[in-house]
DNA sequence: CTAATGTTTATTGTATACATAAATTTATAC
DNA sequence: GTATAAATTTATGTATACAATAAACATTAG
């Protein structure tokens, strides 16, 4: 894979100067998932190149990468189009995420997690709870994302991680949008606690089922919210 | 000028002259999954370009696409490397395929398949059986692939189909390799029949479980075969 | 006014040029 | 003979040039 989506931290001490293609890929992905480039809009290669201060070549290569990750579509003479997500698309993606994250939960429980990892997961749940207490949904969402990411990474299946990251990126916009429309996610935190217990107990099937139900609930809510607000795409 | 074919499901019908990049992508992928380009080997962009009779640019773009599909790795000054699969890689991929194909089986059973689709699946099983009777494993494998492909396509989740296709490509080499080492796949056909029955009965959970077990068996056998032949990568 | 045709423009696909940095080789010192 | 440094080669990353062609526009016919 060219790049693992949503792996922002690279700035530390690994001082390899990024290539222009890498920079273009990151910047464009960031602008897409944070809605700086609006879904449905099209952008000529030249425009993007100028905007990013580089030539067309790296922009073109970045577009190919992002197309492979389902974020854009490169249309022959129409430029690069930011793909909108319909409720049907969301349904597709959430089904896949549900299944793969549940597999991750299963595998983590089966292979066993050490105390450090369990502590990390519990700390993230705690973080979500205090964020909720402070009515800070943004912080809650961030901790939630990190929880799911950590869970998947513990499964130790790199490809699984890549797929989940890719599709999580795709629904990131929708999550941002519904964050303030949804009811307070208390139930979500209960699910998380139950999941960590199942993992700690090494009960793989229970972990899988808890997480699957958790994900299905999230999906149902998301679709309903989008539909109830009359959004045809995001 | 009456019809502009936007999405052509298969080959010839729309004879849009492929771009060089598309040609490069197809040719390289084909050469990789059929072992014309050996796993672990590296190839400079210039070599590949000359080999395919085009300039470096489209080769480069194809390499980016194939890298996104996990078939190659582009190493800074080492050229394009055909990625070998270790048993651990295979384990990763089969886990993902197991889960996603099982989801497909579940969804197809849940949404219901019409008689035509069921007939098609049954015809493919029949094809596998006659191929086995003729001791023609190649034909069996082809029908098997088409059966799995058909199953997944019936689920109607385009992204699911894409992921399964991508990872199926990755293990294609290994399947070719073990095709003649494995015992006659009678059990496999029984599984297929049971699956189609569960789908016809609309029993989603049963369909899911049957297919999951089927896939797990396939995975175990594959890993054992590879290991028993002392192969560290394919 | 509408449809058909010709003309212009704009954008892409691909080739190519070139500076840069990695890899490799050669030279030099110890 | 080994280790270090300098020189050379090489492949890449990126910019740029340019022909091909789809889209947009203007023109003409009906």
PDB file of N, CA and C in Angstrom, chain B residues 138-195:
ATOM      1  N   UNK B 138      -8.274 -27.957 -13.028  1.00  0.00           N
ATOM      2  CA  UNK B 138      -8.270 -26.581 -13.502  1.00  0.00           C
ATOM      3  C   UNK B 138      -9.691 -26.104 -13.736  1.00  0.00           C
ATOM      4  N   UNK B 139     -10.469 -26.952 -14.388  1.00  0.00           N
ATOM      5  CA  UNK B 139     -11.848 -26.571 -14.639  1.00  0.00           C
ATOM      6  C   UNK B 139     -12.609 -26.454 -13.322  1.00  0.00           C
ATOM      7  N   UNK B 140     -12.298 -27.351 -12.395  1.00  0.00           N
ATOM      8  CA  UNK B 140     -12.946 -27.272 -11.084  1.00  0.00           C
ATOM      9  C   UNK B 140     -12.636 -25.924 -10.431  1.00  0.00           C
ATOM     10  N   UNK B 141     -11.379 -25.549 -10.451  1.00  0.00           N
ATOM     11  CA  UNK B 141     -10.955 -24.310  -9.791  1.00  0.00           C
ATOM     12  C   UNK B 141     -11.629 -23.101 -10.406  1.00  0.00           C
ATOM     13  N   UNK B 142     -11.754 -23.137 -11.727  1.00  0.00           N
ATOM     14  CA  UNK B 142     -12.392 -22.010 -12.404  1.00  0.00           C
ATOM     15  C   UNK B 142     -13.857 -21.884 -12.006  1.00  0.00           C
ATOM     16  N   UNK B 143     -14.549 -23.022 -11.987  1.00  0.00           N
ATOM     17  CA  UNK B 143     -15.953 -22.998 -11.588  1.00  0.00           C
ATOM     18  C   UNK B 143     -16.080 -22.570 -10.129  1.00  0.00           C
ATOM     19  N   UNK B 144     -15.159 -23.031  -9.312  1.00  0.00           N
ATOM     20  CA  UNK B 144     -15.169 -22.653  -7.901  1.00  0.00           C
ATOM     21  C   UNK B 144     -15.028 -21.144  -7.753  1.00  0.00           C
ATOM     22  N   UNK B 145     -14.090 -20.594  -8.509  1.00  0.00           N
ATOM     23  CA  UNK B 145     -13.901 -19.139  -8.465  1.00  0.00           C
ATOM     24  C   UNK B 145     -15.160 -18.414  -8.891  1.00  0.00           C
ATOM     25  N   UNK B 146     -15.753 -18.906  -9.955  1.00  0.00           N
ATOM     26  CA  UNK B 146     -16.959 -18.243 -10.437  1.00  0.00           C
ATOM     27  C   UNK B 146     -18.108 -18.373  -9.435  1.00  0.00           C
ATOM     28  N   UNK B 147     -18.150 -19.496  -8.756  1.00  0.00           N
ATOM     29  CA  UNK B 147     -19.192 -19.686  -7.738  1.00  0.00           C
ATOM     30  C   UNK B 147     -19.038 -18.650  -6.624  1.00  0.00           C
ATOM     31  N   UNK B 148     -17.836 -18.536  -6.128  1.00  0.00           N
ATOM     32  CA  UNK B 148     -17.608 -17.573  -5.047  1.00  0.00           C
ATOM     33  C   UNK B 148     -17.883 -16.147  -5.526  1.00  0.00           C
ATOM     34  N   UNK B 149     -17.448 -15.878  -6.739  1.00  0.00           N
ATOM     35  CA  UNK B 149     -17.655 -14.549  -7.296  1.00  0.00           C
ATOM     36  C   UNK B 149     -19.145 -14.237  -7.412  1.00  0.00           C
ATOM     37  N   UNK B 150     -19.894 -15.207  -7.918  1.00  0.00           N
ATOM     38  CA  UNK B 150     -21.331 -15.036  -8.088  1.00  0.00           C
ATOM     39  C   UNK B 150     -22.002 -14.813  -6.733  1.00  0.00           C
ATOM     40  N   UNK B 151     -21.605 -15.615  -5.787  1.00  0.00           N
ATOM     41  CA  UNK B 151     -22.163 -15.476  -4.437  1.00  0.00           C
ATOM     42  C   UNK B 151     -21.984 -14.050  -3.928  1.00  0.00           C
ATOM     43  N   UNK B 152     -20.759 -13.571  -4.029  1.00  0.00           N
ATOM     44  CA  UNK B 152     -20.467 -12.239  -3.495  1.00  0.00           C
ATOM     45  C   UNK B 152     -21.208 -11.162  -4.272  1.00  0.00           C
ATOM     46  N   UNK B 153     -21.304 -11.346  -5.576  1.00  0.00           N
ATOM     47  CA  UNK B 153     -21.980 -10.320  -6.375  1.00  0.00           C
ATOM     48  C   UNK B 153     -23.470 -10.263  -6.041  1.00  0.00           C
ATOM     49  N   UNK B 154     -24.049 -11.388  -5.670  1.00  0.00           N
ATOM     50  CA  UNK B 154     -25.476 -11.416  -5.333  1.00  0.00           C
ATOM     51  C   UNK B 154     -25.785 -10.614  -4.078  1.00  0.00           C
ATOM     52  N   UNK B 155     -24.790 -10.413  -3.259  1.00  0.00           N
ATOM     53  CA  UNK B 155     -25.016  -9.657  -2.020  1.00  0.00           C
ATOM     54  C   UNK B 155     -25.299  -8.192  -2.327  1.00  0.00           C
ATOM     55  N   UNK B 156     -24.897  -7.745  -3.505  1.00  0.00           N
ATOM     56  CA  UNK B 156     -25.219  -6.390  -3.924  1.00  0.00           C
ATOM     57  C   UNK B 156     -24.472  -5.295  -3.201  1.00  0.00           C
ATOM     58  N   UNK B 157     -23.353  -5.632  -2.604  1.00  0.00           N
ATOM     59  CA  UNK B 157     -22.519  -4.625  -1.937  1.00  0.00           C
ATOM     60  C   UNK B 157     -21.257  -4.449  -2.779  1.00  0.00           C
ATOM     61  N   UNK B 158     -21.223  -3.372  -3.542  1.00  0.00           N
ATOM     62  CA  UNK B 158     -20.135  -3.187  -4.495  1.00  0.00           C
ATOM     63  C   UNK B 158     -18.767  -3.135  -3.834  1.00  0.00           C
ATOM     64  N   UNK B 159     -18.718  -2.460  -2.700  1.00  0.00           N
ATOM     65  CA  UNK B 159     -17.416  -2.355  -2.029  1.00  0.00           C
ATOM     66  C   UNK B 159     -16.950  -3.712  -1.521  1.00  0.00           C
ATOM     67  N   UNK B 160     -17.889  -4.468  -1.011  1.00  0.00           N
ATOM     68  CA  UNK B 160     -17.571  -5.821  -0.552  1.00  0.00           C
ATOM     69  C   UNK B 160     -16.980  -6.624  -1.707  1.00  0.00           C
ATOM     70  N   UNK B 161     -17.613  -6.500  -2.858  1.00  0.00           N
ATOM     71  CA  UNK B 161     -17.145  -7.206  -4.043  1.00  0.00           C
ATOM     72  C   UNK B 161     -15.717  -6.789  -4.399  1.00  0.00           C
ATOM     73  N   UNK B 162     -15.468  -5.498  -4.328  1.00  0.00           N
ATOM     74  CA  UNK B 162     -14.139  -4.999  -4.659  1.00  0.00           C
ATOM     75  C   UNK B 162     -13.079  -5.564  -3.726  1.00  0.00           C
ATOM     76  N   UNK B 163     -13.366  -5.526  -2.445  1.00  0.00           N
ATOM     77  CA  UNK B 163     -12.367  -6.012  -1.493  1.00  0.00           C
ATOM     78  C   UNK B 163     -12.112  -7.494  -1.706  1.00  0.00           C
ATOM     79  N   UNK B 164     -13.186  -8.255  -1.836  1.00  0.00           N
ATOM     80  CA  UNK B 164     -13.017  -9.693  -2.020  1.00  0.00           C
ATOM     81  C   UNK B 164     -12.225  -9.983  -3.291  1.00  0.00           C
ATOM     82  N   UNK B 165     -12.534  -9.250  -4.351  1.00  0.00           N
ATOM     83  CA  UNK B 165     -11.812  -9.466  -5.604  1.00  0.00           C
ATOM     84  C   UNK B 165     -10.323  -9.153  -5.431  1.00  0.00           C
ATOM     85  N   UNK B 166     -10.040  -8.048  -4.766  1.00  0.00           N
ATOM     86  CA  UNK B 166      -8.651  -7.644  -4.561  1.00  0.00           C
ATOM     87  C   UNK B 166      -7.861  -8.709  -3.813  1.00  0.00           C
ATOM     88  N   UNK B 167      -8.429  -9.186  -2.719  1.00  0.00           N
ATOM     89  CA  UNK B 167      -7.679 -10.144  -1.916  1.00  0.00           C
ATOM     90  C   UNK B 167      -7.689 -11.540  -2.540  1.00  0.00           C
ATOM     91  N   UNK B 168      -8.717 -11.829  -3.320  1.00  0.00           N
ATOM     92  CA  UNK B 168      -8.699 -13.102  -4.038  1.00  0.00           C
ATOM     93  C   UNK B 168      -7.546 -13.109  -5.037  1.00  0.00           C
ATOM     94  N   UNK B 169      -7.339 -11.976  -5.678  1.00  0.00           N
ATOM     95  CA  UNK B 169      -6.204 -11.864  -6.597  1.00  0.00           C
ATOM     96  C   UNK B 169      -4.897 -12.156  -5.873  1.00  0.00           C
ATOM     97  N   UNK B 170      -4.790 -11.630  -4.677  1.00  0.00           N
ATOM     98  CA  UNK B 170      -3.537 -11.802  -3.948  1.00  0.00           C
ATOM     99  C   UNK B 170      -3.223 -13.264  -3.653  1.00  0.00           C
ATOM    100  N   UNK B 171      -4.258 -14.064  -3.395  1.00  0.00           N
ATOM    101  CA  UNK B 171      -3.987 -15.473  -3.093  1.00  0.00           C
ATOM    102  C   UNK B 171      -4.115 -16.381  -4.311  1.00  0.00           C
ATOM    103  N   UNK B 172      -4.353 -15.751  -5.460  1.00  0.00           N
ATOM    104  CA  UNK B 172      -4.544 -16.552  -6.668  1.00  0.00           C
ATOM    105  C   UNK B 172      -3.336 -17.449  -6.949  1.00  0.00           C
ATOM    106  N   UNK B 173      -2.168 -16.867  -6.835  1.00  0.00           N
ATOM    107  CA  UNK B 173      -0.929 -17.632  -7.052  1.00  0.00           C
ATOM    108  C   UNK B 173      -0.861 -18.868  -6.174  1.00  0.00           C
ATOM    109  N   UNK B 174      -1.175 -18.661  -4.898  1.00  0.00           N
ATOM    110  CA  UNK B 174      -1.092 -19.768  -3.947  1.00  0.00           C
ATOM    111  C   UNK B 174      -2.103 -20.858  -4.311  1.00  0.00           C
ATOM    112  N   UNK B 175      -3.269 -20.439  -4.767  1.00  0.00           N
ATOM    113  CA  UNK B 175      -4.273 -21.435  -5.133  1.00  0.00           C
ATOM    114  C   UNK B 175      -3.812 -22.248  -6.330  1.00  0.00           C
ATOM    115  N   UNK B 176      -3.216 -21.553  -7.308  1.00  0.00           N
ATOM    116  CA  UNK B 176      -2.679 -22.268  -8.472  1.00  0.00           C
ATOM    117  C   UNK B 176      -1.688 -23.324  -8.028  1.00  0.00           C
ATOM    118  N   UNK B 177      -0.860 -22.900  -7.089  1.00  0.00           N
ATOM    119  CA  UNK B 177       0.243 -23.745  -6.643  1.00  0.00           C
ATOM    120  C   UNK B 177      -0.240 -24.995  -5.927  1.00  0.00           C
ATOM    121  N   UNK B 178      -1.249 -24.841  -5.093  1.00  0.00           N
ATOM    122  CA  UNK B 178      -1.690 -25.965  -4.269  1.00  0.00           C
ATOM    123  C   UNK B 178      -2.766 -26.800  -4.940  1.00  0.00           C
ATOM    124  N   UNK B 179      -3.192 -26.343  -6.096  1.00  0.00           N
ATOM    125  CA  UNK B 179      -4.308 -27.014  -6.758  1.00  0.00           C
ATOM    126  C   UNK B 179      -4.059 -28.507  -6.945  1.00  0.00           C
ATOM    127  N   UNK B 180      -2.812 -28.836  -7.245  1.00  0.00           N
ATOM    128  CA  UNK B 180      -2.522 -30.237  -7.524  1.00  0.00           C
ATOM    129  C   UNK B 180      -1.918 -30.972  -6.335  1.00  0.00           C
ATOM    130  N   UNK B 181      -1.778 -30.232  -5.239  1.00  0.00           N
ATOM    131  CA  UNK B 181      -1.231 -30.889  -4.046  1.00  0.00           C
ATOM    132  C   UNK B 181      -2.356 -31.329  -3.112  1.00  0.00           C
ATOM    133  N   UNK B 182      -3.481 -30.649  -3.208  1.00  0.00           N
ATOM    134  CA  UNK B 182      -4.559 -30.886  -2.249  1.00  0.00           C
ATOM    135  C   UNK B 182      -5.335 -32.166  -2.577  1.00  0.00           C
ATOM    136  N   UNK B 183      -6.016 -32.702  -1.567  1.00  0.00           N
ATOM    137  CA  UNK B 183      -6.879 -33.860  -1.841  1.00  0.00           C
ATOM    138  C   UNK B 183      -8.073 -33.422  -2.678  1.00  0.00           C
ATOM    139  N   UNK B 184      -8.705 -34.367  -3.321  1.00  0.00           N
ATOM    140  CA  UNK B 184      -9.869 -34.038  -4.159  1.00  0.00           C
ATOM    141  C   UNK B 184     -10.932 -33.325  -3.330  1.00  0.00           C
ATOM    142  N   UNK B 185     -11.379 -32.184  -3.819  1.00  0.00           N
ATOM    143  CA  UNK B 185     -12.268 -31.341  -3.017  1.00  0.00           C
ATOM    144  C   UNK B 185     -13.728 -31.762  -3.047  1.00  0.00           C
ATOM    145  N   UNK B 186     -14.005 -33.002  -2.605  1.00  0.00           N
ATOM    146  CA  UNK B 186     -15.401 -33.442  -2.562  1.00  0.00           C
ATOM    147  C   UNK B 186     -16.165 -32.674  -1.488  1.00  0.00           C
ATOM    148  N   UNK B 187     -15.520 -32.551  -0.337  1.00  0.00           N
ATOM    149  CA  UNK B 187     -16.146 -31.875   0.781  1.00  0.00           C
ATOM    150  C   UNK B 187     -16.586 -30.463   0.392  1.00  0.00           C
ATOM    151  N   UNK B 188     -15.721 -29.827  -0.381  1.00  0.00           N
ATOM    152  CA  UNK B 188     -15.999 -28.474  -0.831  1.00  0.00           C
ATOM    153  C   UNK B 188     -17.346 -28.405  -1.546  1.00  0.00           C
ATOM    154  N   UNK B 189     -17.579 -29.364  -2.412  1.00  0.00           N
ATOM    155  CA  UNK B 189     -18.837 -29.360  -3.153  1.00  0.00           C
ATOM    156  C   UNK B 189     -20.043 -29.590  -2.249  1.00  0.00           C
ATOM    157  N   UNK B 190     -19.873 -30.457  -1.266  1.00  0.00           N
ATOM    158  CA  UNK B 190     -20.962 -30.654  -0.290  1.00  0.00           C
ATOM    159  C   UNK B 190     -21.290 -29.319   0.374  1.00  0.00           C
ATOM    160  N   UNK B 191     -20.243 -28.616   0.774  1.00  0.00           N
ATOM    161  CA  UNK B 191     -20.443 -27.304   1.413  1.00  0.00           C
ATOM    162  C   UNK B 191     -21.236 -26.385   0.500  1.00  0.00           C
ATOM    163  N   UNK B 192     -20.859 -26.378  -0.760  1.00  0.00           N
ATOM    164  CA  UNK B 192     -21.532 -25.491  -1.705  1.00  0.00           C
ATOM    165  C   UNK B 192     -23.019 -25.819  -1.798  1.00  0.00           C
ATOM    166  N   UNK B 193     -23.307 -27.097  -1.885  1.00  0.00           N
ATOM    167  CA  UNK B 193     -24.708 -27.509  -1.976  1.00  0.00           C
ATOM    168  C   UNK B 193     -25.475 -27.072  -0.729  1.00  0.00           C
ATOM    169  N   UNK B 194     -24.896 -27.325   0.417  1.00  0.00           N
ATOM    170  CA  UNK B 194     -25.554 -26.955   1.670  1.00  0.00           C
ATOM    171  C   UNK B 194     -25.791 -25.449   1.720  1.00  0.00           C
ATOM    172  N   UNK B 195     -24.810 -24.697   1.237  1.00  0.00           N
ATOM    173  CA  UNK B 195     -24.949 -23.241   1.237  1.00  0.00           C
ATOM    174  C   UNK B 195     -26.113 -22.797   0.369  1.00  0.00           C
TER     175      UNK B 195
END
